[in-house]
mmCIF file of C-alpha atoms and ligand atoms in Angstrom:
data_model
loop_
_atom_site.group_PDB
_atom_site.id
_atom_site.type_symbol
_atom_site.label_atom_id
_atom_site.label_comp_id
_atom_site.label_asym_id
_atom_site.label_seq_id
_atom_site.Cartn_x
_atom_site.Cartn_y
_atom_site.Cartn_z
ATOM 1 C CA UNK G 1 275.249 173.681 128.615
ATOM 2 C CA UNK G 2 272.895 170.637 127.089
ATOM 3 C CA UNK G 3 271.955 170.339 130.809
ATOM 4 C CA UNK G 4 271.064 173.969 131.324
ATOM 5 C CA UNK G 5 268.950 174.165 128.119
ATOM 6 C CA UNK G 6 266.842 170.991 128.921
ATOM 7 C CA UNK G 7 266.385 172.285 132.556
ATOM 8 C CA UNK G 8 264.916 175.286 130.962
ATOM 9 C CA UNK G 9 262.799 174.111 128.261
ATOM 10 C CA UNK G 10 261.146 171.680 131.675
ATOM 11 C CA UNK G 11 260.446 175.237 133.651
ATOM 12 C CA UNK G 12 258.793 176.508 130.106
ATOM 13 C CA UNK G 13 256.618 172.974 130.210
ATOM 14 C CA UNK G 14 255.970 172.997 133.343
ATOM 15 C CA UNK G 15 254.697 176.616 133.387
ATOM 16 C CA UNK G 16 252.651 175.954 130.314
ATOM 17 C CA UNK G 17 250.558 173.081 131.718
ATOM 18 C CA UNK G 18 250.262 174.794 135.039
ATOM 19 C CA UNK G 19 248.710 177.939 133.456
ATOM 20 C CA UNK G 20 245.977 175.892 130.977
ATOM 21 C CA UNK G 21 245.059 174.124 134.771
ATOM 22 C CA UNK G 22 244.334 177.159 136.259
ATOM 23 C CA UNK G 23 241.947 178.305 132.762
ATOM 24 C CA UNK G 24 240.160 174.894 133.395
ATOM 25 C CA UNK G 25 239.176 175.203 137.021
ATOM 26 C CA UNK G 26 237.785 177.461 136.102
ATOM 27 C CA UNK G 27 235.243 176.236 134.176
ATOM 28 C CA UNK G 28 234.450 174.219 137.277
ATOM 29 C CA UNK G 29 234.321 177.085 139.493
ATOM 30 C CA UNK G 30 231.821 178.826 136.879
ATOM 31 C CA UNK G 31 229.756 175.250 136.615
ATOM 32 C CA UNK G 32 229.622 175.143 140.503
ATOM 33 C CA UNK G 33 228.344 178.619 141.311
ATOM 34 C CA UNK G 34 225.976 178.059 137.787
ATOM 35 C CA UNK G 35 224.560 174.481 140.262
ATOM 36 C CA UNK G 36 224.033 177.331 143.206
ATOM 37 C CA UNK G 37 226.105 175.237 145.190
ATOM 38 C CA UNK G 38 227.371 177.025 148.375
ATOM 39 C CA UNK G 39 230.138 176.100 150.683
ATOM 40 C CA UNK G 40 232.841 175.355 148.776
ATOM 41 C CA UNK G 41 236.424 176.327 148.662
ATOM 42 C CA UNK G 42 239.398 176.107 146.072
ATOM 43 C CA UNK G 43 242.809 174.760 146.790
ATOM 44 C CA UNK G 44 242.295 172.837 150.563
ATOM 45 C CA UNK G 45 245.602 172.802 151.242
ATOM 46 C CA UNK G 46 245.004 171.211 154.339
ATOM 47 C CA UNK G 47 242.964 168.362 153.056
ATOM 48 C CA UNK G 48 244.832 165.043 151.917
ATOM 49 C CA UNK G 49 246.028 165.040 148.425
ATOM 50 C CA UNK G 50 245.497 169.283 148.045
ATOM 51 C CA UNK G 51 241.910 168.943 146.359
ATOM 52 C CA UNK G 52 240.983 171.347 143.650
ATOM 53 C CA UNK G 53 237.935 171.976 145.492
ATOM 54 C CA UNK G 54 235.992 170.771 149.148
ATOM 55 C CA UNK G 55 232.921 170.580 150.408
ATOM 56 C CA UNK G 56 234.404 171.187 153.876
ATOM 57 C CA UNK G 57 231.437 169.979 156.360
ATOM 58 C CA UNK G 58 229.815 167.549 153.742
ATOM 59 C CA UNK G 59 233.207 166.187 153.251
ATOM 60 C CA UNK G 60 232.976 166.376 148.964
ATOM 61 C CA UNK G 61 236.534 166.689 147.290
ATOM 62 C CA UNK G 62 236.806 167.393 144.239
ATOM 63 C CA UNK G 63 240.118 166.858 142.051
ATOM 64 C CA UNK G 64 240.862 168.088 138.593
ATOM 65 C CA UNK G 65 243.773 166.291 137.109
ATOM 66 C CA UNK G 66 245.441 167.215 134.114
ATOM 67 C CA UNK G 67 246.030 164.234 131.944
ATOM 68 C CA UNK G 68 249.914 165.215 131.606
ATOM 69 C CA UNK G 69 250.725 164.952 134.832
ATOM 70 C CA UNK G 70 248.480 162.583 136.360
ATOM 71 C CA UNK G 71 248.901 159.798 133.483
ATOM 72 C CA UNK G 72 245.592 159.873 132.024
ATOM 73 C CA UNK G 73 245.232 156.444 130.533
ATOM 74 C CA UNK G 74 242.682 158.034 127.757
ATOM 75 C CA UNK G 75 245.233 160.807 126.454
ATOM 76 C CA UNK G 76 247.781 158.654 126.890
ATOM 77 C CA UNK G 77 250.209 162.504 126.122
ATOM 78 C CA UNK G 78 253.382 161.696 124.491
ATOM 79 C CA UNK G 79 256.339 162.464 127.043
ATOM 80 C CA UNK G 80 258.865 164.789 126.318
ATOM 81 C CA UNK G 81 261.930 163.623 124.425
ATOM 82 C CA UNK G 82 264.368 165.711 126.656
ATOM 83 C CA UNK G 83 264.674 163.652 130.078
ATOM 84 C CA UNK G 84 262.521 161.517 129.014
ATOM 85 C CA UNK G 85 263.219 159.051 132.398
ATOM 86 C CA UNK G 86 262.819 162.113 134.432
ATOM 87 C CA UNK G 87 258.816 162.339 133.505
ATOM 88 C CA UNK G 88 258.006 158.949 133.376
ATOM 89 C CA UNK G 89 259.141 158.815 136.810
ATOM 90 C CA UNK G 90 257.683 161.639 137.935
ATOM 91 C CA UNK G 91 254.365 160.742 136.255
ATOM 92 C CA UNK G 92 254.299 157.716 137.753
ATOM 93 C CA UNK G 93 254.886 158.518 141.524
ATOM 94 C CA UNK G 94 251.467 161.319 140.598
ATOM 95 C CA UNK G 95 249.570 158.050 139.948
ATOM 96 C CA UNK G 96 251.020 156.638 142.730
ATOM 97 C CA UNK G 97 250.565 159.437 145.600
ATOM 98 C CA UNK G 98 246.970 160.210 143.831
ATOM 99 C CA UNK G 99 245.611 156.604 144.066
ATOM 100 C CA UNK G 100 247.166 156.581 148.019
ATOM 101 C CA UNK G 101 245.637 160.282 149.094
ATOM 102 C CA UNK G 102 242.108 159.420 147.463
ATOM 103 C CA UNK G 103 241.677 156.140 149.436
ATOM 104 C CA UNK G 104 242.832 157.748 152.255
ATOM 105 C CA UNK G 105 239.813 160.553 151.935
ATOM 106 C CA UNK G 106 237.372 157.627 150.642
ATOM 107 C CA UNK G 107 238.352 155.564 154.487
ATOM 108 C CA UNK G 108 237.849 159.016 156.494
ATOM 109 C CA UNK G 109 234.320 159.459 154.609
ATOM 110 C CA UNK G 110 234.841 161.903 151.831
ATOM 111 C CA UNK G 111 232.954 161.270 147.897
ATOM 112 C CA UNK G 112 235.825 161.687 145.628
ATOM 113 C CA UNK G 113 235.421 163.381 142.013
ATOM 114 C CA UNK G 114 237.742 162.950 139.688
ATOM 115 C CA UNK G 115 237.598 165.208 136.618
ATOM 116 C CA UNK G 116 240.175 164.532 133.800
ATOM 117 C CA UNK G 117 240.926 167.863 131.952
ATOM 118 C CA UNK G 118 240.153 166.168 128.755
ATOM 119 C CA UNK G 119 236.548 166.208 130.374
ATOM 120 C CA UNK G 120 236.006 169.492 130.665
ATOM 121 C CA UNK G 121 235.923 170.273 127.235
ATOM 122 C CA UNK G 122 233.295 167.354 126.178
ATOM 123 C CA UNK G 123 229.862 168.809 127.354
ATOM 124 C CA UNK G 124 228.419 165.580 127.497
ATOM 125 C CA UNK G 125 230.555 164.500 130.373
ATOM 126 C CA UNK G 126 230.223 167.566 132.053
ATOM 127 C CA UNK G 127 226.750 167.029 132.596
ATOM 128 C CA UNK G 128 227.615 164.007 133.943
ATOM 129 C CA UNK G 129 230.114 165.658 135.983
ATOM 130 C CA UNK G 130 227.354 168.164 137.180
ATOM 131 C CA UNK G 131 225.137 165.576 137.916
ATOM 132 C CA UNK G 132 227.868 163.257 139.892
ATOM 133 C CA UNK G 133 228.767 166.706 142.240
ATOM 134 C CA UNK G 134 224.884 167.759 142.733
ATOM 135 C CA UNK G 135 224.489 163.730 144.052
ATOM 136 C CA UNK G 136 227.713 163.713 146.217
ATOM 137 C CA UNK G 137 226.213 166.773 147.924
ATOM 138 C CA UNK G 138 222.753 165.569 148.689
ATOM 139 C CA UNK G 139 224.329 162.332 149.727
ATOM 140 C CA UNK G 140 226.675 163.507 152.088
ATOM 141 C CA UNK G 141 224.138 166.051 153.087
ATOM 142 C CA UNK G 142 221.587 163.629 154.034
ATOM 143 C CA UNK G 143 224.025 161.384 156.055
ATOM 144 C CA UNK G 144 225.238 164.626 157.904
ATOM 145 C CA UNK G 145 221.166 165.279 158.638
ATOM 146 C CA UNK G 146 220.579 161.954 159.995
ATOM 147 C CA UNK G 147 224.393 161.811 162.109
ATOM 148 C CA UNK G 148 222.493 165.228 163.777
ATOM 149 C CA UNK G 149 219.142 164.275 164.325
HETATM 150 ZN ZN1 ZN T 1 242.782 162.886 129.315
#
């Protein structure tokens, strides 16, 4: 019975966080077509690591982590006190996997942005944000120009 009412209350979390990701990509998606960047896509499944959002040709991926489940070190978010173990764990091997799939991109020649959902909110780093995306572009951009000339 204890077991049945924890498992629940970690479907409620779990649902909770995944909903207030969804409200903050968009944000991004809004900043990106605000840049009049074109070419993008949401959710590359196909792409190491599942990124939020690729550049496909100028091989940009973008990630948007929320700081619950990918352990960031500035919101350092309480864990649950039900199954406590369970989350830590679970945290942990995100941290893991998402260290291991953006190296992997950064070797086969992608720019990797990393935006921290506690980022989106502060409008001084999203300018920086803006800024970071706009030069991963052009840079990747200019190498593809000069691969084709
Ligand atoms: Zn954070």
């Amino acid at each position: 019975m204890t077991d049945n009412l924890s498992a629940q209350n970690r479907v409620k979390t779990m649902r909770a966080v995944k909903s207030k990701g969804t409200r903050l990509e968009k944000h991004i998606f809004a900043m990106l077509a605000g840049m009049g960047l074109k070419g993008w896509r949401k959710n590359a499944d196909d792409v190491v690591g599942k990124p939020d959002i690729v550049f496909r040709e100028l091989q940009v991926a973008i990630f948007i982590d929320g700081c619950f489940w990918h352990g960031c070190p500035h919101c350092r978010r309480p864990m649950p006190q039900a199954n406590r173990e369970y989350w830590e764990r679970k945290i942990a091997r995100n941290v893991h996997r998402d260290a291991v799939n953006r190296n992997t991109l950064v070797k086969g020649g992608w720019i990797v942005i990393s935006i921290w959902e506690h980022e989106i909110r502060d409008p001084a780093k999203m300018k920086l944000v803006k800024q970071q995306v706009r030069a991963a572009v052009q840079c990747n951009n200019a190498v593809r120009q000069e691969e084709t000339a």
